């Protein structure tokens, strides 16, 4: 189902903002993604992504936890800002903060995060090092719905890549980032093209239950077209 009006995206970030930048390029230069970035929120004044957004003329807000009397107040401020921008979707792109139901409930089923591992493997930090230490032959990234469980919400889509014997954690991070960007843009494009519903930990796309996460290049292309595949294949 194609959505007729551009979907309004709010991006939350804490750091360099390469996902924001890539998404911005693709959303604004690519008519295949029917969306607009209506605001960027950072939780740190030194987040390079905040300056990038300002340079690109995107509305920004700095919402700092240390400027609020409690984490609950901080999360209320986040919710107020996101609501002010009338977000359809909230995208956590390198937002390095764990949110509680105060910020999650108002956007249940509309908040997604990108995480640099093949979830459910390696929730939390240091995912590249942990994949190497485990001797994995494969690594990747996941886009998932955000729930109160850390990196534990249902996974919408993943990108996979091989780990070579000589790879260091830095090699993995460098090689994964462009794939992460593709995964993010494909996932956002999917949100704008199809009816994506989240209910009770299940994801349905165009009314069809998603049995396994979509894999970029197999079930999902970068323009957001979805090809359901048979789980037994
Ligand atoms: C990305 O690699 C993303 O997967 C990761 O932070 C980086 C943000 O990059 N997210 C997490 O680790 C969340 N747990 P960016 O600031 O250049 O967009």
PDB file of C-alpha atoms and ligand atoms in Angstrom:
ATOM      1  CA  UNK A   1       0.000   0.000   0.000  1.00  0.00           C
ATOM      2  CA  UNK A   2       1.566   3.284  -1.071  1.00  0.00           C
ATOM      3  CA  UNK A   3       0.978   6.096   1.389  1.00  0.00           C
ATOM      4  CA  UNK A   4      -0.253   9.231  -0.309  1.00  0.00           C
ATOM      5  CA  UNK A   5       1.360  11.891   1.837  1.00  0.00           C
ATOM      6  CA  UNK A   6       5.053  11.957   2.805  1.00  0.00           C
ATOM      7  CA  UNK A   7       5.649  10.161   6.090  1.00  0.00           C
ATOM      8  CA  UNK A   8       7.019  12.477   8.771  1.00  0.00           C
ATOM      9  CA  UNK A   9      10.259  11.191  10.304  1.00  0.00           C
ATOM     10  CA  UNK A  10      11.885  12.378  13.508  1.00  0.00           C
ATOM     11  CA  UNK A  11      15.467  11.187  14.029  1.00  0.00           C
ATOM     12  CA  UNK A  12      17.058  10.788  17.463  1.00  0.00           C
ATOM     13  CA  UNK A  13      20.845  10.653  17.618  1.00  0.00           C
ATOM     14  CA  UNK A  14      23.771  11.028  20.006  1.00  0.00           C
ATOM     15  CA  UNK A  15      26.832  11.148  17.762  1.00  0.00           C
ATOM     16  CA  UNK A  16      28.246  11.551  14.302  1.00  0.00           C
ATOM     17  CA  UNK A  17      24.923  11.275  12.480  1.00  0.00           C
ATOM     18  CA  UNK A  18      25.999   9.419   9.344  1.00  0.00           C
ATOM     19  CA  UNK A  19      22.651   7.613   9.307  1.00  0.00           C
ATOM     20  CA  UNK A  20      20.808  10.910   9.497  1.00  0.00           C
ATOM     21  CA  UNK A  21      22.934  12.337   6.679  1.00  0.00           C
ATOM     22  CA  UNK A  22      22.448   9.308   4.453  1.00  0.00           C
ATOM     23  CA  UNK A  23      18.735   9.212   5.129  1.00  0.00           C
ATOM     24  CA  UNK A  24      18.446  12.925   4.459  1.00  0.00           C
ATOM     25  CA  UNK A  25      20.191  12.505   1.090  1.00  0.00           C
ATOM     26  CA  UNK A  26      17.969   9.633   0.136  1.00  0.00           C
ATOM     27  CA  UNK A  27      14.731  11.079   1.374  1.00  0.00           C
ATOM     28  CA  UNK A  28      15.243  14.435  -0.268  1.00  0.00           C
ATOM     29  CA  UNK A  29      16.999  13.385  -3.470  1.00  0.00           C
ATOM     30  CA  UNK A  30      15.121  10.186  -4.060  1.00  0.00           C
ATOM     31  CA  UNK A  31      11.510  10.310  -5.071  1.00  0.00           C
ATOM     32  CA  UNK A  32      11.243   6.579  -4.306  1.00  0.00           C
ATOM     33  CA  UNK A  33      11.098   7.324  -0.585  1.00  0.00           C
ATOM     34  CA  UNK A  34       7.942   9.228   0.199  1.00  0.00           C
ATOM     35  CA  UNK A  35       9.075  10.762   3.486  1.00  0.00           C
ATOM     36  CA  UNK A  36      10.467  13.915   4.998  1.00  0.00           C
ATOM     37  CA  UNK A  37      12.726  14.425   7.984  1.00  0.00           C
ATOM     38  CA  UNK A  38      10.796  16.939  10.052  1.00  0.00           C
ATOM     39  CA  UNK A  39      13.204  17.124  12.965  1.00  0.00           C
ATOM     40  CA  UNK A  40      16.360  15.828  14.607  1.00  0.00           C
ATOM     41  CA  UNK A  41      16.761  15.503  18.352  1.00  0.00           C
ATOM     42  CA  UNK A  42      20.119  15.032  20.066  1.00  0.00           C
ATOM     43  CA  UNK A  43      20.725  14.312  23.720  1.00  0.00           C
ATOM     44  CA  UNK A  44      24.236  15.802  23.620  1.00  0.00           C
ATOM     45  CA  UNK A  45      25.326  19.281  22.561  1.00  0.00           C
ATOM     46  CA  UNK A  46      28.489  17.896  20.941  1.00  0.00           C
ATOM     47  CA  UNK A  47      26.673  15.404  18.713  1.00  0.00           C
ATOM     48  CA  UNK A  48      28.101  16.067  15.233  1.00  0.00           C
ATOM     49  CA  UNK A  49      24.775  14.930  13.766  1.00  0.00           C
ATOM     50  CA  UNK A  50      23.070  17.943  15.333  1.00  0.00           C
ATOM     51  CA  UNK A  51      25.385  20.378  13.514  1.00  0.00           C
ATOM     52  CA  UNK A  52      24.921  18.411  10.263  1.00  0.00           C
ATOM     53  CA  UNK A  53      21.145  18.748  10.576  1.00  0.00           C
ATOM     54  CA  UNK A  54      21.434  22.485  11.239  1.00  0.00           C
ATOM     55  CA  UNK A  55      23.657  22.914   8.173  1.00  0.00           C
ATOM     56  CA  UNK A  56      21.101  21.069   6.071  1.00  0.00           C
ATOM     57  CA  UNK A  57      18.306  23.310   7.317  1.00  0.00           C
ATOM     58  CA  UNK A  58      16.476  20.580   9.229  1.00  0.00           C
ATOM     59  CA  UNK A  59      14.708  21.573  12.454  1.00  0.00           C
ATOM     60  CA  UNK A  60      16.709  20.463  15.487  1.00  0.00           C
ATOM     61  CA  UNK A  61      16.245  20.199  19.216  1.00  0.00           C
ATOM     62  CA  UNK A  62      18.765  19.535  21.929  1.00  0.00           C
ATOM     63  CA  UNK A  63      17.116  17.663  24.764  1.00  0.00           C
ATOM     64  CA  UNK A  64      19.702  17.034  27.462  1.00  0.00           C
ATOM     65  CA  UNK A  65      19.082  14.716  30.383  1.00  0.00           C
ATOM     66  CA  UNK A  66      21.236  16.879  32.666  1.00  0.00           C
ATOM     67  CA  UNK A  67      18.889  19.846  32.073  1.00  0.00           C
ATOM     68  CA  UNK A  68      15.968  17.947  33.589  1.00  0.00           C
ATOM     69  CA  UNK A  69      15.282  17.078  37.206  1.00  0.00           C
ATOM     70  CA  UNK A  70      14.773  13.370  36.473  1.00  0.00           C
ATOM     71  CA  UNK A  71      15.030  10.918  33.607  1.00  0.00           C
ATOM     72  CA  UNK A  72      11.237  10.881  33.552  1.00  0.00           C
ATOM     73  CA  UNK A  73      11.157  14.637  32.959  1.00  0.00           C
ATOM     74  CA  UNK A  74      13.795  14.251  30.261  1.00  0.00           C
ATOM     75  CA  UNK A  75      11.679  11.632  28.492  1.00  0.00           C
ATOM     76  CA  UNK A  76       8.569  13.803  28.793  1.00  0.00           C
ATOM     77  CA  UNK A  77      10.516  16.565  27.046  1.00  0.00           C
ATOM     78  CA  UNK A  78      11.441  14.140  24.251  1.00  0.00           C
ATOM     79  CA  UNK A  79       7.813  13.096  23.833  1.00  0.00           C
ATOM     80  CA  UNK A  80       6.620  16.708  23.732  1.00  0.00           C
ATOM     81  CA  UNK A  81       9.148  17.614  21.034  1.00  0.00           C
ATOM     82  CA  UNK A  82       8.351  14.564  18.896  1.00  0.00           C
ATOM     83  CA  UNK A  83       4.631  15.293  19.210  1.00  0.00           C
ATOM     84  CA  UNK A  84       5.160  18.942  18.272  1.00  0.00           C
ATOM     85  CA  UNK A  85       6.649  17.748  14.981  1.00  0.00           C
ATOM     86  CA  UNK A  86       3.717  15.343  14.377  1.00  0.00           C
ATOM     87  CA  UNK A  87       5.965  12.379  13.678  1.00  0.00           C
ATOM     88  CA  UNK A  88       4.606   9.349  11.875  1.00  0.00           C
ATOM     89  CA  UNK A  89       7.825   7.439  12.629  1.00  0.00           C
ATOM     90  CA  UNK A  90      10.577   7.935  15.191  1.00  0.00           C
ATOM     91  CA  UNK A  91      13.958   6.612  14.085  1.00  0.00           C
ATOM     92  CA  UNK A  92      16.724   6.013  16.606  1.00  0.00           C
ATOM     93  CA  UNK A  93      19.932   6.329  14.582  1.00  0.00           C
ATOM     94  CA  UNK A  94      22.858   6.062  16.953  1.00  0.00           C
ATOM     95  CA  UNK A  95      20.813   7.286  19.925  1.00  0.00           C
ATOM     96  CA  UNK A  96      22.836   5.868  22.798  1.00  0.00           C
ATOM     97  CA  UNK A  97      20.284   6.035  25.570  1.00  0.00           C
ATOM     98  CA  UNK A  98      17.923   3.451  26.993  1.00  0.00           C
ATOM     99  CA  UNK A  99      14.348   4.706  27.047  1.00  0.00           C
ATOM    100  CA  UNK A 100      11.608   3.722  29.451  1.00  0.00           C
ATOM    101  CA  UNK A 101       7.860   3.351  28.811  1.00  0.00           C
ATOM    102  CA  UNK A 102       7.459   7.111  29.389  1.00  0.00           C
ATOM    103  CA  UNK A 103       9.018   7.747  25.978  1.00  0.00           C
ATOM    104  CA  UNK A 104       8.140   4.408  24.410  1.00  0.00           C
ATOM    105  CA  UNK A 105       4.414   4.087  25.027  1.00  0.00           C
ATOM    106  CA  UNK A 106       3.308   7.180  23.063  1.00  0.00           C
ATOM    107  CA  UNK A 107       5.117   5.863  19.977  1.00  0.00           C
ATOM    108  CA  UNK A 108       4.515   2.145  20.356  1.00  0.00           C
ATOM    109  CA  UNK A 109       4.804   0.493  16.955  1.00  0.00           C
ATOM    110  CA  UNK A 110       6.156   3.698  15.422  1.00  0.00           C
ATOM    111  CA  UNK A 111       9.674   3.817  16.881  1.00  0.00           C
ATOM    112  CA  UNK A 112      12.529   1.904  15.238  1.00  0.00           C
ATOM    113  CA  UNK A 113      16.208   1.523  16.073  1.00  0.00           C
ATOM    114  CA  UNK A 114      19.211   0.362  14.106  1.00  0.00           C
ATOM    115  CA  UNK A 115      21.623  -1.885  15.960  1.00  0.00           C
ATOM    116  CA  UNK A 116      24.982  -3.127  14.652  1.00  0.00           C
ATOM    117  CA  UNK A 117      24.496  -6.871  15.131  1.00  0.00           C
ATOM    118  CA  UNK A 118      22.368  -9.706  13.880  1.00  0.00           C
ATOM    119  CA  UNK A 119      19.874  -9.556  16.726  1.00  0.00           C
ATOM    120  CA  UNK A 120      19.153 -11.394  18.944  1.00  0.00           C
ATOM    121  CA  UNK A 121      22.943 -11.717  19.045  1.00  0.00           C
ATOM    122  CA  UNK A 122      24.963  -9.052  20.840  1.00  0.00           C
ATOM    123  CA  UNK A 123      22.500  -6.668  22.379  1.00  0.00           C
ATOM    124  CA  UNK A 124      24.155  -3.635  23.956  1.00  0.00           C
ATOM    125  CA  UNK A 125      27.654  -2.374  23.209  1.00  0.00           C
ATOM    126  CA  UNK A 126      30.856  -3.662  21.544  1.00  0.00           C
ATOM    127  CA  UNK A 127      29.014  -5.774  19.017  1.00  0.00           C
ATOM    128  CA  UNK A 128      31.904  -6.051  16.527  1.00  0.00           C
ATOM    129  CA  UNK A 129      34.411  -7.229  19.121  1.00  0.00           C
ATOM    130  CA  UNK A 130      31.915  -9.707  20.538  1.00  0.00           C
ATOM    131  CA  UNK A 131      31.181 -11.196  17.093  1.00  0.00           C
ATOM    132  CA  UNK A 132      34.923 -11.686  16.521  1.00  0.00           C
ATOM    133  CA  UNK A 133      35.504 -13.171  19.968  1.00  0.00           C
ATOM    134  CA  UNK A 134      32.688 -15.641  19.387  1.00  0.00           C
ATOM    135  CA  UNK A 135      34.382 -16.766  16.146  1.00  0.00           C
ATOM    136  CA  UNK A 136      31.322 -15.888  14.064  1.00  0.00           C
ATOM    137  CA  UNK A 137      31.565 -16.239  10.306  1.00  0.00           C
ATOM    138  CA  UNK A 138      28.872 -13.656   9.741  1.00  0.00           C
ATOM    139  CA  UNK A 139      27.949 -10.271  11.152  1.00  0.00           C
ATOM    140  CA  UNK A 140      25.422  -7.597  10.313  1.00  0.00           C
ATOM    141  CA  UNK A 141      22.898  -5.041  11.475  1.00  0.00           C
ATOM    142  CA  UNK A 142      19.230  -5.061  12.413  1.00  0.00           C
ATOM    143  CA  UNK A 143      16.364  -2.590  12.320  1.00  0.00           C
ATOM    144  CA  UNK A 144      13.901  -3.378  15.077  1.00  0.00           C
ATOM    145  CA  UNK A 145      10.888  -1.933  16.833  1.00  0.00           C
ATOM    146  CA  UNK A 146      11.833  -0.352  20.122  1.00  0.00           C
ATOM    147  CA  UNK A 147      10.346  -1.859  23.260  1.00  0.00           C
ATOM    148  CA  UNK A 148      11.338  -1.680  26.911  1.00  0.00           C
ATOM    149  CA  UNK A 149      13.655  -4.686  26.410  1.00  0.00           C
ATOM    150  CA  UNK A 150      17.139  -3.434  25.464  1.00  0.00           C
ATOM    151  CA  UNK A 151      17.617  -4.139  21.727  1.00  0.00           C
ATOM    152  CA  UNK A 152      14.928  -6.763  22.232  1.00  0.00           C
ATOM    153  CA  UNK A 153      11.951  -5.572  20.169  1.00  0.00           C
ATOM    154  CA  UNK A 154      10.777  -7.477  17.077  1.00  0.00           C
ATOM    155  CA  UNK A 155      13.246  -7.294  14.198  1.00  0.00           C
ATOM    156  CA  UNK A 156      11.924  -5.889  10.923  1.00  0.00           C
ATOM    157  CA  UNK A 157      14.985  -6.209   8.706  1.00  0.00           C
ATOM    158  CA  UNK A 158      18.624  -7.210   8.674  1.00  0.00           C
ATOM    159  CA  UNK A 159      21.693  -6.935   6.509  1.00  0.00           C
ATOM    160  CA  UNK A 160      24.329  -9.660   6.612  1.00  0.00           C
ATOM    161  CA  UNK A 161      28.027  -9.665   5.774  1.00  0.00           C
ATOM    162  CA  UNK A 162      30.844 -12.174   5.928  1.00  0.00           C
ATOM    163  CA  UNK A 163      33.568 -11.974   8.560  1.00  0.00           C
ATOM    164  CA  UNK A 164      37.044 -12.660   7.165  1.00  0.00           C
ATOM    165  CA  UNK A 165      39.750 -14.321   9.257  1.00  0.00           C
ATOM    166  CA  UNK A 166      41.906 -11.181   9.278  1.00  0.00           C
ATOM    167  CA  UNK A 167      39.101  -8.787  10.243  1.00  0.00           C
ATOM    168  CA  UNK A 168      39.488  -6.520  13.262  1.00  0.00           C
ATOM    169  CA  UNK A 169      36.591  -4.840  15.058  1.00  0.00           C
ATOM    170  CA  UNK A 170      37.469  -1.622  13.202  1.00  0.00           C
ATOM    171  CA  UNK A 171      37.335  -3.446   9.856  1.00  0.00           C
ATOM    172  CA  UNK A 172      33.885  -4.784  10.704  1.00  0.00           C
ATOM    173  CA  UNK A 173      32.596  -1.376  11.778  1.00  0.00           C
ATOM    174  CA  UNK A 174      33.932   0.251   8.598  1.00  0.00           C
ATOM    175  CA  UNK A 175      32.571  -2.403   6.273  1.00  0.00           C
ATOM    176  CA  UNK A 176      29.218  -2.598   8.013  1.00  0.00           C
ATOM    177  CA  UNK A 177      28.394   1.122   8.075  1.00  0.00           C
ATOM    178  CA  UNK A 178      27.553   1.520   4.349  1.00  0.00           C
ATOM    179  CA  UNK A 179      25.454  -1.635   4.587  1.00  0.00           C
ATOM    180  CA  UNK A 180      23.713  -0.203   7.644  1.00  0.00           C
ATOM    181  CA  UNK A 181      22.914   2.904   5.623  1.00  0.00           C
ATOM    182  CA  UNK A 182      21.357   0.802   2.877  1.00  0.00           C
ATOM    183  CA  UNK A 183      19.391  -1.175   5.438  1.00  0.00           C
ATOM    184  CA  UNK A 184      18.080   1.981   7.056  1.00  0.00           C
ATOM    185  CA  UNK A 185      17.029   3.578   3.780  1.00  0.00           C
ATOM    186  CA  UNK A 186      15.405   0.344   2.587  1.00  0.00           C
ATOM    187  CA  UNK A 187      13.539  -0.007   5.868  1.00  0.00           C
ATOM    188  CA  UNK A 188      12.303   3.590   5.787  1.00  0.00           C
ATOM    189  CA  UNK A 189      11.286   3.163   2.142  1.00  0.00           C
ATOM    190  CA  UNK A 190       9.376   0.044   3.175  1.00  0.00           C
ATOM    191  CA  UNK A 191       7.513   2.035   5.843  1.00  0.00           C
ATOM    192  CA  UNK A 192       6.426   4.505   3.175  1.00  0.00           C
ATOM    193  CA  UNK A 193       5.381   1.860   0.631  1.00  0.00           C
ATOM    194  CA  UNK A 194       3.679  -0.821   2.669  1.00  0.00           C
ATOM    195  CA  UNK A 195       1.313  -1.042   5.595  1.00  0.00           C
ATOM    196  CA  UNK A 196       3.649  -2.003   8.427  1.00  0.00           C
ATOM    197  CA  UNK A 197       1.832  -2.863  11.614  1.00  0.00           C
ATOM    198  CA  UNK A 198       3.232  -3.810  14.969  1.00  0.00           C
ATOM    199  CA  UNK A 199       0.964  -5.478  17.471  1.00  0.00           C
ATOM    200  CA  UNK A 200       1.762  -7.557  20.547  1.00  0.00           C
ATOM    201  CA  UNK A 201       5.362  -8.222  19.499  1.00  0.00           C
ATOM    202  CA  UNK A 202       4.299  -9.271  15.984  1.00  0.00           C
ATOM    203  CA  UNK A 203       4.962  -7.444  12.738  1.00  0.00           C
ATOM    204  CA  UNK A 204       2.554  -7.588   9.817  1.00  0.00           C
ATOM    205  CA  UNK A 205       3.291  -6.182   6.377  1.00  0.00           C
ATOM    206  CA  UNK A 206       0.315  -5.580   4.118  1.00  0.00           C
ATOM    207  CA  UNK A 207      -1.610  -7.796   6.528  1.00  0.00           C
ATOM    208  CA  UNK A 208       0.857 -10.691   6.251  1.00  0.00           C
ATOM    209  CA  UNK A 209       2.683 -11.827   9.379  1.00  0.00           C
ATOM    210  CA  UNK A 210       6.455 -11.467   9.162  1.00  0.00           C
ATOM    211  CA  UNK A 211       7.846 -14.830  10.259  1.00  0.00           C
ATOM    212  CA  UNK A 212      11.544 -13.896  10.044  1.00  0.00           C
ATOM    213  CA  UNK A 213      13.257 -10.536   9.661  1.00  0.00           C
ATOM    214  CA  UNK A 214      13.514  -9.404   6.047  1.00  0.00           C
ATOM    215  CA  UNK A 215      17.032  -9.730   4.707  1.00  0.00           C
ATOM    216  CA  UNK A 216      18.292  -6.895   2.522  1.00  0.00           C
ATOM    217  CA  UNK A 217      19.023  -8.159  -0.969  1.00  0.00           C
ATOM    218  CA  UNK A 218      16.841 -11.218  -0.495  1.00  0.00           C
ATOM    219  CA  UNK A 219      13.394 -10.166   0.761  1.00  0.00           C
ATOM    220  CA  UNK A 220      13.833  -6.401   0.659  1.00  0.00           C
ATOM    221  CA  UNK A 221      15.457  -4.094  -1.882  1.00  0.00           C
ATOM    222  CA  UNK A 222      16.876  -0.634  -1.226  1.00  0.00           C
ATOM    223  CA  UNK A 223      13.791   1.035  -2.663  1.00  0.00           C
ATOM    224  CA  UNK A 224      11.623  -0.646  -0.046  1.00  0.00           C
ATOM    225  CA  UNK A 225       9.973  -3.310  -2.152  1.00  0.00           C
ATOM    226  CA  UNK A 226       9.201  -6.377  -0.141  1.00  0.00           C
ATOM    227  CA  UNK A 227       9.169  -9.916  -1.499  1.00  0.00           C
ATOM    228  CA  UNK A 228       7.861 -12.326   1.117  1.00  0.00           C
ATOM    229  CA  UNK A 229       9.991 -15.460   1.048  1.00  0.00           C
ATOM    230  CA  UNK A 230       9.102 -18.934   2.158  1.00  0.00           C
ATOM    231  CA  UNK A 231      10.543 -19.536   5.668  1.00  0.00           C
ATOM    232  CA  UNK A 232      11.482 -23.120   4.810  1.00  0.00           C
ATOM    233  CA  UNK A 233      13.799 -22.053   1.970  1.00  0.00           C
TER     234      UNK A 233
HETATM  235  C1  LIG B   1      25.602   2.977  13.938  1.00  0.00           C
HETATM  236  O1  LIG B   1      26.616   2.061  13.677  1.00  0.00           O
HETATM  237  C2  LIG B   1      24.459   2.311  14.662  1.00  0.00           C
HETATM  238  O2  LIG B   1      24.241   0.981  14.259  1.00  0.00           O
HETATM  239  C3  LIG B   1      24.936   2.345  16.093  1.00  0.00           C
HETATM  240  O3  LIG B   1      25.537   3.610  16.229  1.00  0.00           O
HETATM  241  C4  LIG B   1      26.070   4.012  14.966  1.00  0.00           C
HETATM  242  C5  LIG B   1      25.539   5.388  14.667  1.00  0.00           C
HETATM  243  O4  LIG B   1      26.221   5.934  13.588  1.00  0.00           O
HETATM  244  N1  LIG B   1      23.861   2.188  17.021  1.00  0.00           N
HETATM  245  C6  LIG B   1      23.985   1.558  18.170  1.00  0.00           C
HETATM  246  O5  LIG B   1      25.022   1.045  18.550  1.00  0.00           O
HETATM  247  C7  LIG B   1      22.713   1.509  18.992  1.00  0.00           C
HETATM  248  N2  LIG B   1      22.827   0.514  20.006  1.00  0.00           N
HETATM  249  P1  LIG B   1      25.942   7.403  13.111  1.00  0.00           P
HETATM  250  O6  LIG B   1      25.951   8.303  14.349  1.00  0.00           O
HETATM  251  O7  LIG B   1      27.071   7.724  12.185  1.00  0.00           O
HETATM  252  O8  LIG B   1      24.615   7.443  12.430  1.00  0.00           O
END
